[in-house]
PDB file of C-alpha atoms in Angstrom:
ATOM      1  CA  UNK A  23     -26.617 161.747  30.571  1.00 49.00           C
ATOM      2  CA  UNK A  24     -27.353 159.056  32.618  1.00 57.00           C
ATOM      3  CA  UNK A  25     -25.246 155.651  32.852  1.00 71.00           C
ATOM      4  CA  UNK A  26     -28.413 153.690  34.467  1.00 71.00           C
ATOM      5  CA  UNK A  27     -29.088 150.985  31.558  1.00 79.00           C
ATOM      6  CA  UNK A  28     -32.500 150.572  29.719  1.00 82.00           C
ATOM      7  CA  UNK A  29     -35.677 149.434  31.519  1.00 94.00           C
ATOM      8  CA  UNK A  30     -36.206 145.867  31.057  1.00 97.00           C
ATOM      9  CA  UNK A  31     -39.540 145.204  30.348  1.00 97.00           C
ATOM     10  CA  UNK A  32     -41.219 140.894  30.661  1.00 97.00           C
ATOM     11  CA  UNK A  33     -45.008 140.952  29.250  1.00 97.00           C
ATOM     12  CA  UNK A  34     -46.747 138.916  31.172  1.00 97.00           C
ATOM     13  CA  UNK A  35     -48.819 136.065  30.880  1.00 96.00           C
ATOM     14  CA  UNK A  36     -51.941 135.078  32.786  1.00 95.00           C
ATOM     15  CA  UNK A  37     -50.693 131.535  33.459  1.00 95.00           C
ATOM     16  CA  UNK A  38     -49.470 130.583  37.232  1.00 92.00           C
ATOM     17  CA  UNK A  39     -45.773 130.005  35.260  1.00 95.00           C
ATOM     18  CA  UNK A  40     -45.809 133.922  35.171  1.00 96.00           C
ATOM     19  CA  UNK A  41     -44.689 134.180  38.496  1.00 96.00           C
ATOM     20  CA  UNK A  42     -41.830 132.032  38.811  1.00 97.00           C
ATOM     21  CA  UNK A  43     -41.063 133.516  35.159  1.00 97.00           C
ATOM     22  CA  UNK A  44     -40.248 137.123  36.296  1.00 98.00           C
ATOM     23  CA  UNK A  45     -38.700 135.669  39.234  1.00 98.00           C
ATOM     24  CA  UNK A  46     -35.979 133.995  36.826  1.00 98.00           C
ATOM     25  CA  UNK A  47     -36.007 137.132  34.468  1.00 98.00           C
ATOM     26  CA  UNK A  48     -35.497 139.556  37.485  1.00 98.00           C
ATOM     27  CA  UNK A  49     -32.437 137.561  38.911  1.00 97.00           C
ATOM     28  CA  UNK A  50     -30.823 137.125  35.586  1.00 97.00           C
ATOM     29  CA  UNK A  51     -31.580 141.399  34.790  1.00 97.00           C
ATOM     30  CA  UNK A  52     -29.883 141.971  38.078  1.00 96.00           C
ATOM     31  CA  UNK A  53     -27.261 139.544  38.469  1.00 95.00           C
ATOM     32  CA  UNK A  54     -25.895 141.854  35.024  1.00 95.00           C
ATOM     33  CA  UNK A  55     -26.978 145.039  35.923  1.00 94.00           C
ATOM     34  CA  UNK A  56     -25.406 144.725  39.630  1.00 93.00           C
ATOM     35  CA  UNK A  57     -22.383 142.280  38.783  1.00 90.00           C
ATOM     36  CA  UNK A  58     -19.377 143.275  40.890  1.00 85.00           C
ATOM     37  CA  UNK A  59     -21.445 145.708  43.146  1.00 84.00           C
ATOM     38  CA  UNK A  60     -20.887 144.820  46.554  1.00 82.00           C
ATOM     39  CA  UNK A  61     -23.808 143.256  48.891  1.00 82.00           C
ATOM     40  CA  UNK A  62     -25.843 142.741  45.739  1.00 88.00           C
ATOM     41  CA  UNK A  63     -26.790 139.028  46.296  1.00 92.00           C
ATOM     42  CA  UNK A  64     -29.022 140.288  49.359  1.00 92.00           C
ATOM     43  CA  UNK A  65     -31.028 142.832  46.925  1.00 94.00           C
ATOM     44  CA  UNK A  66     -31.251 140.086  43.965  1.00 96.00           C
ATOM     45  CA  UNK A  67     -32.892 137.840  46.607  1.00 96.00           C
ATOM     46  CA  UNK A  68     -35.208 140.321  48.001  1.00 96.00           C
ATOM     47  CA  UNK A  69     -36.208 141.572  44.613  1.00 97.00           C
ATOM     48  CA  UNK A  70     -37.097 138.077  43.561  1.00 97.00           C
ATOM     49  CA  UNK A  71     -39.047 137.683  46.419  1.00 96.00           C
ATOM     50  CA  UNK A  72     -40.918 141.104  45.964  1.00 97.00           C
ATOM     51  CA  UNK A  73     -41.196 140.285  41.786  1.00 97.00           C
ATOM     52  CA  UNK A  74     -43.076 136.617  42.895  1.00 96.00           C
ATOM     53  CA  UNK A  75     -45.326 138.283  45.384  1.00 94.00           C
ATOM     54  CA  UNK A  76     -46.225 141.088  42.623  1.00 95.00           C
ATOM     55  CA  UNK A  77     -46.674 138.943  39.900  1.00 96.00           C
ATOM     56  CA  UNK A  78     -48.720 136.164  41.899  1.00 93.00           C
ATOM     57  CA  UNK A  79     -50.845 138.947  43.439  1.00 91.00           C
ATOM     58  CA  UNK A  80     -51.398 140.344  39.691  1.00 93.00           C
ATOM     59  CA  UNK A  81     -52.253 136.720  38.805  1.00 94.00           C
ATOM     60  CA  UNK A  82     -55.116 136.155  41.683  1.00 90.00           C
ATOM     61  CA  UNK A  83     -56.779 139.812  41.595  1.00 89.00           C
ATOM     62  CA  UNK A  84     -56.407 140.995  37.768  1.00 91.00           C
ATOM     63  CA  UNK A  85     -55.080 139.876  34.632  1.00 92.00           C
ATOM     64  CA  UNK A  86     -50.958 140.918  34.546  1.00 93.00           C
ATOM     65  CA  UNK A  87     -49.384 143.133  32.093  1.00 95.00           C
ATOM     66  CA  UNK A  88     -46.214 143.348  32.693  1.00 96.00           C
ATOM     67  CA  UNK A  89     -42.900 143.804  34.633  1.00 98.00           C
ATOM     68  CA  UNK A  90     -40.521 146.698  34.561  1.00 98.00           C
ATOM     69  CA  UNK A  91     -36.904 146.470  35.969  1.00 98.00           C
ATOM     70  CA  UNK A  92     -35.173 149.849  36.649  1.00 97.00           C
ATOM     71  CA  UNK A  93     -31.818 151.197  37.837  1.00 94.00           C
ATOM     72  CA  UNK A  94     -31.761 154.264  39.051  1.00 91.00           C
ATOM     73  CA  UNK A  95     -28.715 155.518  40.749  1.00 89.00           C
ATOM     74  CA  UNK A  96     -28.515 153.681  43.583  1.00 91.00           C
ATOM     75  CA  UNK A  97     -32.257 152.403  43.689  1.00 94.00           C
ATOM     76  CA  UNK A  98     -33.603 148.917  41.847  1.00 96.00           C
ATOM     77  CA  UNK A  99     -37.591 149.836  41.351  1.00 97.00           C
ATOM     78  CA  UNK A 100     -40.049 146.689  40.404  1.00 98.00           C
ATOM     79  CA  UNK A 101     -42.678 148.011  38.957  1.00 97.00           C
ATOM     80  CA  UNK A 102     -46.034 145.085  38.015  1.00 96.00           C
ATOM     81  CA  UNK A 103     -48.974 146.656  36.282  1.00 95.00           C
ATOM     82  CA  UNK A 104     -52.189 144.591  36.026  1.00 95.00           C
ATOM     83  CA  UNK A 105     -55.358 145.253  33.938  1.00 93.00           C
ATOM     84  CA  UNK A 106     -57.442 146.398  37.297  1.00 89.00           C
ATOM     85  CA  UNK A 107     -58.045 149.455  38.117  1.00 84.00           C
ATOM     86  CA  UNK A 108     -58.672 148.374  41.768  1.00 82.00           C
ATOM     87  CA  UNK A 109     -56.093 149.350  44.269  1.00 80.00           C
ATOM     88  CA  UNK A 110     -54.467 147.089  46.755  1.00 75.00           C
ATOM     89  CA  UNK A 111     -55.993 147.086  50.208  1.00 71.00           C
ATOM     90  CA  UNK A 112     -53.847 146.115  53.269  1.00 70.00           C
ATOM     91  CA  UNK A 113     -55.757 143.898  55.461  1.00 68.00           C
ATOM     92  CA  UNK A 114     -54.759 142.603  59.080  1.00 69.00           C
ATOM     93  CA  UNK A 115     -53.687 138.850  59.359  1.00 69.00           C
ATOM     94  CA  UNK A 116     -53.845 136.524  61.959  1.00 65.00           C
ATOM     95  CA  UNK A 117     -51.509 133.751  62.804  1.00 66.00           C
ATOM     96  CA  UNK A 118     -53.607 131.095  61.355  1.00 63.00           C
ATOM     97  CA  UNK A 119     -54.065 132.715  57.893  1.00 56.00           C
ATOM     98  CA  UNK A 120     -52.707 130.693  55.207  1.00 54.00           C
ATOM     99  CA  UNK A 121     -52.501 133.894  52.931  1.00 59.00           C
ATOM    100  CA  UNK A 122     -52.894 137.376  52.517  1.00 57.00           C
ATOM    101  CA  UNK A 123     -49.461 139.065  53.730  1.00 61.00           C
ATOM    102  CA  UNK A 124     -48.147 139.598  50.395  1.00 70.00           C
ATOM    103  CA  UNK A 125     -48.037 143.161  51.325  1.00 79.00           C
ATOM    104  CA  UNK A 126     -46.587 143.030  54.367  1.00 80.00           C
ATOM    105  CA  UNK A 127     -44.169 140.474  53.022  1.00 81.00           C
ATOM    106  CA  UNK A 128     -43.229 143.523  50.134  1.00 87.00           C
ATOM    107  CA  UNK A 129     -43.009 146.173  52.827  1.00 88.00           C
ATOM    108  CA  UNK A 130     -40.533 144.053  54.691  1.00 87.00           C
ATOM    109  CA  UNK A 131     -38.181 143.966  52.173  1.00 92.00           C
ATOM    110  CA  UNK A 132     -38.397 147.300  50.299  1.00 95.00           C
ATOM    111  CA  UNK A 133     -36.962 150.256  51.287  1.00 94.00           C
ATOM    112  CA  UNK A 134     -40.719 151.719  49.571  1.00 95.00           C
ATOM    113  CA  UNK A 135     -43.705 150.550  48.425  1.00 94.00           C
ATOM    114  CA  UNK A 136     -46.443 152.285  46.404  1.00 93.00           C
ATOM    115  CA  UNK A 137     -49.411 151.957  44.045  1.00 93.00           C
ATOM    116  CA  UNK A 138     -50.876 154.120  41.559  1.00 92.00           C
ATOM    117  CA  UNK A 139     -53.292 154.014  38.737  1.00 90.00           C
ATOM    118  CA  UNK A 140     -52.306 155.036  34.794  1.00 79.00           C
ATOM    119  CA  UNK A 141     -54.484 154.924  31.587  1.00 81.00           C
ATOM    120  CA  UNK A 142     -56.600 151.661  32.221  1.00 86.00           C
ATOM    121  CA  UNK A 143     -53.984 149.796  34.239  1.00 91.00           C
ATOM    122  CA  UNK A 144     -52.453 149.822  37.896  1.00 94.00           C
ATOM    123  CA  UNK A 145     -49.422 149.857  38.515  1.00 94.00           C
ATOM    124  CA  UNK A 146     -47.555 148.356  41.938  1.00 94.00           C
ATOM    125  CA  UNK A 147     -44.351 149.269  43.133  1.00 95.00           C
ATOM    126  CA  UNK A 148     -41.249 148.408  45.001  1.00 97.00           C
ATOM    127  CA  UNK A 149     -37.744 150.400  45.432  1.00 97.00           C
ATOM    128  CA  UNK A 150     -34.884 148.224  46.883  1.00 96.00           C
ATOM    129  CA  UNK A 151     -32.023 150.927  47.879  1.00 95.00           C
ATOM    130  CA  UNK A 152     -28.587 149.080  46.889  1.00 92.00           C
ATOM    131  CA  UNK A 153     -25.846 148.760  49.701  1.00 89.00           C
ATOM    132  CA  UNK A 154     -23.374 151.644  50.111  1.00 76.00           C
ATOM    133  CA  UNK A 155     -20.453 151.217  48.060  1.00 60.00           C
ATOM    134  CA  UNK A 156     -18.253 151.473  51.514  1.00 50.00           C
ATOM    135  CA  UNK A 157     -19.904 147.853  52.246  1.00 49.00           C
ATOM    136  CA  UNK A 158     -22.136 148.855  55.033  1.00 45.00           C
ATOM    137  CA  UNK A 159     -24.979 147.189  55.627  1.00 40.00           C
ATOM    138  CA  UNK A 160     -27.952 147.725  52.675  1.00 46.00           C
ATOM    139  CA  UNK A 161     -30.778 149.192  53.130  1.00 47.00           C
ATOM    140  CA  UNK A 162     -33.124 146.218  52.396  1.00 51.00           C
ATOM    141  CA  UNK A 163     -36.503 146.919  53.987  1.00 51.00           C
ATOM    142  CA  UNK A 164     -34.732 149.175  56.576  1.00 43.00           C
ATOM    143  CA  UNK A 165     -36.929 152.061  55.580  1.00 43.00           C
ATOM    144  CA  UNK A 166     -40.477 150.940  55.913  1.00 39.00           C
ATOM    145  CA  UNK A 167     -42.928 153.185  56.014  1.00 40.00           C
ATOM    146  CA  UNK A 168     -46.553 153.482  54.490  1.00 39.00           C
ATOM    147  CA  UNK A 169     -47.187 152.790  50.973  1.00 41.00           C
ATOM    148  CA  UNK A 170     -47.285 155.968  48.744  1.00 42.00           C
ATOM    149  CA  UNK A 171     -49.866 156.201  45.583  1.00 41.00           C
ATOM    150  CA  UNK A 172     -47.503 157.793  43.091  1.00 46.00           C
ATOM    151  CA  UNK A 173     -45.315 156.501  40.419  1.00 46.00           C
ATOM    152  CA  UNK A 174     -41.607 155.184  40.664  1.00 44.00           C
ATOM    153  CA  UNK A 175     -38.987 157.092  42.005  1.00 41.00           C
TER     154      UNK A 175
END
């Protein structure tokens, strides 16, 4: 049996206040789940970060569902499914873009990324790896690698 606690799960609304609104509800989720942990304050920012750029791409491309916290072992996973069945495309940006690195900005922080679709929804994903309970250094974006279309590991 497994000592991970339950999913939290935020509906979402289709307001802009959605964003900053998981942002809150993911800090608060992990500053309990992760209280004590060492190095945790540097995966509570970065999921924060990740749960904003999820929720606000959700907001501008679809209609959000919802947001799922998980802890897995020694994983956090951010999972954001929207009401499109449309995956997300990477595109190149230039210097003088004023948007459109959400992506990249996810990638840079995760240790994966990945999309998938389920039933009428998509679902977008993001696993932080938590630092090693020795107190070396996290593993906060260190492995980046191409985004995977399958569900949450």
């Amino acid at each position: 049996m497994s000592s991970d606690p339950p999913d939290a799960v935020l509906p979402l609304s289709n307001e802009p206040s959605a964003a900053p609104f998981a942002r809150s509800y993911t800090i608060a989720v992990l500053e309990r789940w992760l209280a004590g942990r060492s190095g945790h304050a540097e995966v509570i920012d970065a999921a924060a970060l990740i749960t904003t750029e999820l929720v606000s791409n959700a907001l501008r491309h679809s209609t959000p569902h919802n947001l799922r916290l998980q802890l897995r072992g020694e994983s956090v996973v951010i999972t954001v499914t929207d009401t499109s069945r449309q995956l997300p495309v990477r595109r190149a940006s230039t210097p003088h873009d004023v948007s459109g690195r959400g992506l990249e900005l996810v990638e840079a922080f995760a240790t994966h990324l990945g999309w998938g679709r389920a039933a009428d929804r998509k679902a977008v994903w993001a696993r932080l790896d938590l630092p090693s309970a020795q107190g070396g250094p996290g593993q906060v974006g260190a492995q980046r690698g191409p985004a995977r279309a399958t569900g949450p590991r």
